[in-house]
mmCIF file with all atom_site columns, C-alpha atoms in Angstrom:
data_model
loop_
_atom_site.group_PDB
_atom_site.id
_atom_site.type_symbol
_atom_site.label_atom_id
_atom_site.label_alt_id
_atom_site.label_comp_id
_atom_site.label_asym_id
_atom_site.label_entity_id
_atom_site.label_seq_id
_atom_site.pdbx_PDB_ins_code
_atom_site.Cartn_x
_atom_site.Cartn_y
_atom_site.Cartn_z
_atom_site.occupancy
_atom_site.B_iso_or_equiv
_atom_site.pdbx_formal_charge
_atom_site.auth_seq_id
_atom_site.auth_comp_id
_atom_site.auth_asym_id
_atom_site.auth_atom_id
_atom_site.pdbx_PDB_model_num
ATOM 1   C CA . UNK A 1 1   ? -69.794 2.775  47.448 1.00 0.00 ? 1273 UNK A CA 1
ATOM 2   C CA . UNK A 1 2   ? -71.339 5.477  45.539 1.00 0.00 ? 1274 UNK A CA 1
ATOM 3   C CA . UNK A 1 3   ? -74.265 5.054  43.128 1.00 0.00 ? 1275 UNK A CA 1
ATOM 4   C CA . UNK A 1 4   ? -75.109 7.273  39.969 1.00 0.00 ? 1276 UNK A CA 1
ATOM 5   C CA . UNK A 1 5   ? -78.492 7.522  38.270 1.00 0.00 ? 1277 UNK A CA 1
ATOM 6   C CA . UNK A 1 6   ? -79.069 9.579  35.003 1.00 0.00 ? 1278 UNK A CA 1
ATOM 7   C CA . UNK A 1 7   ? -82.175 10.436 33.667 1.00 0.00 ? 1279 UNK A CA 1
ATOM 8   C CA . UNK A 1 8   ? -83.669 12.925 31.266 1.00 0.00 ? 1280 UNK A CA 1
ATOM 9   C CA . UNK A 1 9   ? -82.532 11.492 27.787 1.00 0.00 ? 1281 UNK A CA 1
ATOM 10  C CA . UNK A 1 10  ? -84.771 11.644 25.015 1.00 0.00 ? 1282 UNK A CA 1
ATOM 11  C CA . UNK A 1 11  ? -85.732 12.469 21.447 1.00 0.00 ? 1283 UNK A CA 1
ATOM 12  C CA . UNK A 1 12  ? -85.162 15.970 20.028 1.00 0.00 ? 1284 UNK A CA 1
ATOM 13  C CA . UNK A 1 13  ? -85.016 17.854 16.894 1.00 0.00 ? 1285 UNK A CA 1
ATOM 14  C CA . UNK A 1 14  ? -81.629 19.357 15.585 1.00 0.00 ? 1286 UNK A CA 1
ATOM 15  C CA . UNK A 1 15  ? -81.452 23.015 17.675 1.00 0.00 ? 1287 UNK A CA 1
ATOM 16  C CA . UNK A 1 16  ? -83.501 21.749 20.581 1.00 0.00 ? 1288 UNK A CA 1
ATOM 17  C CA . UNK A 1 17  ? -82.686 21.410 24.090 1.00 0.00 ? 1289 UNK A CA 1
ATOM 18  C CA . UNK A 1 18  ? -82.029 18.620 26.840 1.00 0.00 ? 1290 UNK A CA 1
ATOM 19  C CA . UNK A 1 19  ? -81.391 18.678 30.172 1.00 0.00 ? 1291 UNK A CA 1
ATOM 20  C CA . UNK A 1 20  ? -79.638 15.624 31.586 1.00 0.00 ? 1292 UNK A CA 1
ATOM 21  C CA . UNK A 1 21  ? -80.016 14.880 35.601 1.00 0.00 ? 1293 UNK A CA 1
ATOM 22  C CA . UNK A 1 22  ? -77.186 12.939 37.669 1.00 0.00 ? 1294 UNK A CA 1
ATOM 23  C CA . UNK A 1 23  ? -78.530 11.762 41.258 1.00 0.00 ? 1295 UNK A CA 1
ATOM 24  C CA . UNK A 1 24  ? -75.948 10.764 43.498 1.00 0.00 ? 1296 UNK A CA 1
ATOM 25  C CA . UNK A 1 25  ? -76.486 8.635  46.820 1.00 0.00 ? 1297 UNK A CA 1
ATOM 26  C CA . UNK A 1 26  ? -74.138 6.678  49.191 1.00 0.00 ? 1298 UNK A CA 1
ATOM 27  C CA . UNK A 1 27  ? -70.630 7.726  50.264 1.00 0.00 ? 1299 UNK A CA 1
ATOM 28  C CA . UNK A 1 28  ? -71.143 10.658 48.366 1.00 0.00 ? 1300 UNK A CA 1
ATOM 29  C CA . UNK A 1 29  ? -68.245 12.753 50.413 1.00 0.00 ? 1301 UNK A CA 1
ATOM 30  C CA . UNK A 1 30  ? -65.659 10.560 49.210 1.00 0.00 ? 1302 UNK A CA 1
ATOM 31  C CA . UNK A 1 31  ? -65.400 11.867 45.627 1.00 0.00 ? 1303 UNK A CA 1
ATOM 32  C CA . UNK A 1 32  ? -64.354 15.313 44.369 1.00 0.00 ? 1304 UNK A CA 1
ATOM 33  C CA . UNK A 1 33  ? -65.787 15.705 40.727 1.00 0.00 ? 1305 UNK A CA 1
ATOM 34  C CA . UNK A 1 34  ? -68.654 14.323 38.737 1.00 0.00 ? 1306 UNK A CA 1
ATOM 35  C CA . UNK A 1 35  ? -68.431 14.119 34.730 1.00 0.00 ? 1307 UNK A CA 1
ATOM 36  C CA . UNK A 1 36  ? -70.640 13.362 32.130 1.00 0.00 ? 1308 UNK A CA 1
ATOM 37  C CA . UNK A 1 37  ? -69.448 11.051 29.206 1.00 0.00 ? 1309 UNK A CA 1
ATOM 38  C CA . UNK A 1 38  ? -70.825 9.682  26.197 1.00 0.00 ? 1310 UNK A CA 1
ATOM 39  C CA . UNK A 1 39  ? -70.611 6.830  24.092 1.00 0.00 ? 1311 UNK A CA 1
ATOM 40  C CA . UNK A 1 40  ? -71.850 6.843  20.204 1.00 0.00 ? 1312 UNK A CA 1
ATOM 41  C CA . UNK A 1 41  ? -72.463 3.361  18.399 1.00 0.00 ? 1313 UNK A CA 1
ATOM 42  C CA . UNK A 1 42  ? -69.131 2.189  17.029 1.00 0.00 ? 1314 UNK A CA 1
ATOM 43  C CA . UNK A 1 43  ? -67.362 4.865  18.897 1.00 0.00 ? 1315 UNK A CA 1
ATOM 44  C CA . UNK A 1 44  ? -65.629 4.892  22.428 1.00 0.00 ? 1316 UNK A CA 1
ATOM 45  C CA . UNK A 1 45  ? -66.963 6.365  25.495 1.00 0.00 ? 1317 UNK A CA 1
ATOM 46  C CA . UNK A 1 46  ? -65.985 10.254 25.206 1.00 0.00 ? 1318 UNK A CA 1
ATOM 47  C CA . UNK A 1 47  ? -65.339 13.358 27.899 1.00 0.00 ? 1319 UNK A CA 1
ATOM 48  C CA . UNK A 1 48  ? -68.237 15.632 27.622 1.00 0.00 ? 1320 UNK A CA 1
ATOM 49  C CA . UNK A 1 49  ? -68.119 17.892 30.873 1.00 0.00 ? 1321 UNK A CA 1
ATOM 50  C CA . UNK A 1 50  ? -67.004 17.906 34.538 1.00 0.00 ? 1322 UNK A CA 1
ATOM 51  C CA . UNK A 1 51  ? -67.225 19.857 37.735 1.00 0.00 ? 1323 UNK A CA 1
ATOM 52  C CA . UNK A 1 52  ? -66.166 19.807 41.270 1.00 0.00 ? 1324 UNK A CA 1
ATOM 53  C CA . UNK A 1 53  ? -68.195 19.277 44.138 1.00 0.00 ? 1325 UNK A CA 1
ATOM 54  C CA . UNK A 1 54  ? -66.245 21.937 45.996 1.00 0.00 ? 1326 UNK A CA 1
ATOM 55  C CA . UNK A 1 55  ? -65.508 24.700 44.178 1.00 0.00 ? 1327 UNK A CA 1
ATOM 56  C CA . UNK A 1 56  ? -67.624 24.612 41.077 1.00 0.00 ? 1328 UNK A CA 1
ATOM 57  C CA . UNK A 1 57  ? -64.644 24.237 38.814 1.00 0.00 ? 1329 UNK A CA 1
ATOM 58  C CA . UNK A 1 58  ? -65.933 22.923 35.520 1.00 0.00 ? 1330 UNK A CA 1
ATOM 59  C CA . UNK A 1 59  ? -64.299 21.700 32.419 1.00 0.00 ? 1331 UNK A CA 1
ATOM 60  C CA . UNK A 1 60  ? -65.572 20.842 28.824 1.00 0.00 ? 1332 UNK A CA 1
ATOM 61  C CA . UNK A 1 61  ? -64.890 18.706 25.437 1.00 0.00 ? 1333 UNK A CA 1
ATOM 62  C CA . UNK A 1 62  ? -64.554 21.576 22.845 1.00 0.00 ? 1334 UNK A CA 1
ATOM 63  C CA . UNK A 1 63  ? -67.217 19.972 21.104 1.00 0.00 ? 1335 UNK A CA 1
ATOM 64  C CA . UNK A 1 64  ? -69.988 21.009 23.364 1.00 0.00 ? 1336 UNK A CA 1
ATOM 65  C CA . UNK A 1 65  ? -68.040 24.345 24.601 1.00 0.00 ? 1337 UNK A CA 1
ATOM 66  C CA . UNK A 1 66  ? -70.776 27.327 24.344 1.00 0.00 ? 1338 UNK A CA 1
ATOM 67  C CA . UNK A 1 67  ? -73.599 24.888 23.905 1.00 0.00 ? 1339 UNK A CA 1
ATOM 68  C CA . UNK A 1 68  ? -73.667 22.484 26.970 1.00 0.00 ? 1340 UNK A CA 1
ATOM 69  C CA . UNK A 1 69  ? -73.132 23.590 30.707 1.00 0.00 ? 1341 UNK A CA 1
ATOM 70  C CA . UNK A 1 70  ? -72.664 21.287 33.243 1.00 0.00 ? 1342 UNK A CA 1
ATOM 71  C CA . UNK A 1 71  ? -73.927 22.444 37.341 1.00 0.00 ? 1343 UNK A CA 1
ATOM 72  C CA . UNK A 1 72  ? -74.869 20.871 40.212 1.00 0.00 ? 1344 UNK A CA 1
ATOM 73  C CA . UNK A 1 73  ? -77.379 21.260 43.375 1.00 0.00 ? 1345 UNK A CA 1
ATOM 74  C CA . UNK A 1 74  ? -74.942 19.750 46.712 1.00 0.00 ? 1346 UNK A CA 1
ATOM 75  C CA . UNK A 1 75  ? -78.173 19.956 48.878 1.00 0.00 ? 1347 UNK A CA 1
ATOM 76  C CA . UNK A 1 76  ? -79.718 17.186 46.365 1.00 0.00 ? 1348 UNK A CA 1
ATOM 77  C CA . UNK A 1 77  ? -76.615 15.554 45.340 1.00 0.00 ? 1349 UNK A CA 1
ATOM 78  C CA . UNK A 1 78  ? -77.461 16.069 41.744 1.00 0.00 ? 1350 UNK A CA 1
ATOM 79  C CA . UNK A 1 79  ? -75.457 17.147 38.845 1.00 0.00 ? 1351 UNK A CA 1
ATOM 80  C CA . UNK A 1 80  ? -77.109 18.595 35.633 1.00 0.00 ? 1352 UNK A CA 1
ATOM 81  C CA . UNK A 1 81  ? -75.961 18.959 31.865 1.00 0.00 ? 1353 UNK A CA 1
ATOM 82  C CA . UNK A 1 82  ? -78.151 21.272 30.255 1.00 0.00 ? 1354 UNK A CA 1
ATOM 83  C CA . UNK A 1 83  ? -77.605 20.593 26.383 1.00 0.00 ? 1355 UNK A CA 1
ATOM 84  C CA . UNK A 1 84  ? -78.691 23.704 23.906 1.00 0.00 ? 1356 UNK A CA 1
ATOM 85  C CA . UNK A 1 85  ? -78.003 23.619 20.122 1.00 0.00 ? 1357 UNK A CA 1
ATOM 86  C CA . UNK A 1 86  ? -78.090 20.013 19.518 1.00 0.00 ? 1358 UNK A CA 1
ATOM 87  C CA . UNK A 1 87  ? -76.898 18.622 16.596 1.00 0.00 ? 1359 UNK A CA 1
ATOM 88  C CA . UNK A 1 88  ? -77.519 15.020 15.321 1.00 0.00 ? 1360 UNK A CA 1
ATOM 89  C CA . UNK A 1 89  ? -73.724 13.950 16.184 1.00 0.00 ? 1361 UNK A CA 1
ATOM 90  C CA . UNK A 1 90  ? -74.673 14.543 19.716 1.00 0.00 ? 1362 UNK A CA 1
ATOM 91  C CA . UNK A 1 91  ? -76.772 11.241 19.466 1.00 0.00 ? 1363 UNK A CA 1
ATOM 92  C CA . UNK A 1 92  ? -75.314 8.620  22.214 1.00 0.00 ? 1364 UNK A CA 1
ATOM 93  C CA . UNK A 1 93  ? -75.597 7.135  25.517 1.00 0.00 ? 1365 UNK A CA 1
ATOM 94  C CA . UNK A 1 94  ? -74.741 9.690  27.947 1.00 0.00 ? 1366 UNK A CA 1
ATOM 95  C CA . UNK A 1 95  ? -73.297 8.399  31.516 1.00 0.00 ? 1367 UNK A CA 1
ATOM 96  C CA . UNK A 1 96  ? -72.584 10.087 34.307 1.00 0.00 ? 1368 UNK A CA 1
ATOM 97  C CA . UNK A 1 97  ? -69.629 9.116  36.721 1.00 0.00 ? 1369 UNK A CA 1
ATOM 98  C CA . UNK A 1 98  ? -67.703 9.971  39.852 1.00 0.00 ? 1370 UNK A CA 1
ATOM 99  C CA . UNK A 1 99  ? -64.108 9.930  40.740 1.00 0.00 ? 1371 UNK A CA 1
ATOM 100 C CA . UNK A 1 100 ? -62.370 10.687 44.014 1.00 0.00 ? 1372 UNK A CA 1
ATOM 101 C CA . UNK A 1 101 ? -59.372 12.294 42.145 1.00 0.00 ? 1373 UNK A CA 1
ATOM 102 C CA . UNK A 1 102 ? -57.508 12.482 38.866 1.00 0.00 ? 1374 UNK A CA 1
ATOM 103 C CA . UNK A 1 103 ? -57.742 13.817 35.573 1.00 0.00 ? 1375 UNK A CA 1
ATOM 104 C CA . UNK A 1 104 ? -61.297 14.952 35.357 1.00 0.00 ? 1376 UNK A CA 1
ATOM 105 C CA . UNK A 1 105 ? -61.412 14.233 31.435 1.00 0.00 ? 1377 UNK A CA 1
ATOM 106 C CA . UNK A 1 106 ? -59.887 10.801 31.563 1.00 0.00 ? 1378 UNK A CA 1
ATOM 107 C CA . UNK A 1 107 ? -62.293 7.860  31.823 1.00 0.00 ? 1379 UNK A CA 1
ATOM 108 C CA . UNK A 1 108 ? -59.973 5.947  33.582 1.00 0.00 ? 1380 UNK A CA 1
ATOM 109 C CA . UNK A 1 109 ? -60.168 8.485  36.580 1.00 0.00 ? 1381 UNK A CA 1
ATOM 110 C CA . UNK A 1 110 ? -63.773 7.745  37.196 1.00 0.00 ? 1382 UNK A CA 1
ATOM 111 C CA . UNK A 1 111 ? -64.757 5.180  39.793 1.00 0.00 ? 1383 UNK A CA 1
ATOM 112 C CA . UNK A 1 112 ? -68.798 5.095  39.858 1.00 0.00 ? 1384 UNK A CA 1
ATOM 113 C CA . UNK A 1 113 ? -70.695 4.985  36.775 1.00 0.00 ? 1385 UNK A CA 1
ATOM 114 C CA . UNK A 1 114 ? -74.488 4.975  35.927 1.00 0.00 ? 1386 UNK A CA 1
ATOM 115 C CA . UNK A 1 115 ? -76.463 3.008  33.498 1.00 0.00 ? 1387 UNK A CA 1
ATOM 116 C CA . UNK A 1 116 ? -76.481 5.696  31.098 1.00 0.00 ? 1388 UNK A CA 1
ATOM 117 C CA . UNK A 1 117 ? -79.491 7.379  29.366 1.00 0.00 ? 1389 UNK A CA 1
ATOM 118 C CA . UNK A 1 118 ? -80.145 7.629  25.535 1.00 0.00 ? 1390 UNK A CA 1
ATOM 119 C CA . UNK A 1 119 ? -80.097 10.757 23.661 1.00 0.00 ? 1391 UNK A CA 1
ATOM 120 C CA . UNK A 1 120 ? -81.031 10.619 20.011 1.00 0.00 ? 1392 UNK A CA 1
ATOM 121 C CA . UNK A 1 121 ? -81.146 14.301 17.988 1.00 0.00 ? 1393 UNK A CA 1
ATOM 122 C CA . UNK A 1 122 ? -83.164 13.864 14.689 1.00 0.00 ? 1394 UNK A CA 1
ATOM 123 C CA . UNK A 1 123 ? -81.903 15.930 11.646 1.00 0.00 ? 1395 UNK A CA 1
#
């Protein structure tokens, strides 16, 4: 069993920045990739970014490339999502998730999910 807890959400103006954190605990050795997803009101949950624990391989959704950066601190079992140049369309609940294997951009490939943290970008 793996637990993930997100933090760092909040209200920010257009063009601002936020850093989300995702702390993982439990049998962390059993999963290989951490991902961030988001869900806006009335929309499906979508992939944002992912990172592997071992090699540091990353992947991003086209909508956030160049603006968001995912990173990890293995010593703290924590993954970060640095979000810059935020836009109103980035407003959503952001979820952290862990997977043992599979396509990093597919929601169904993730086994453990956090409760989410709200990010609101005002125009």
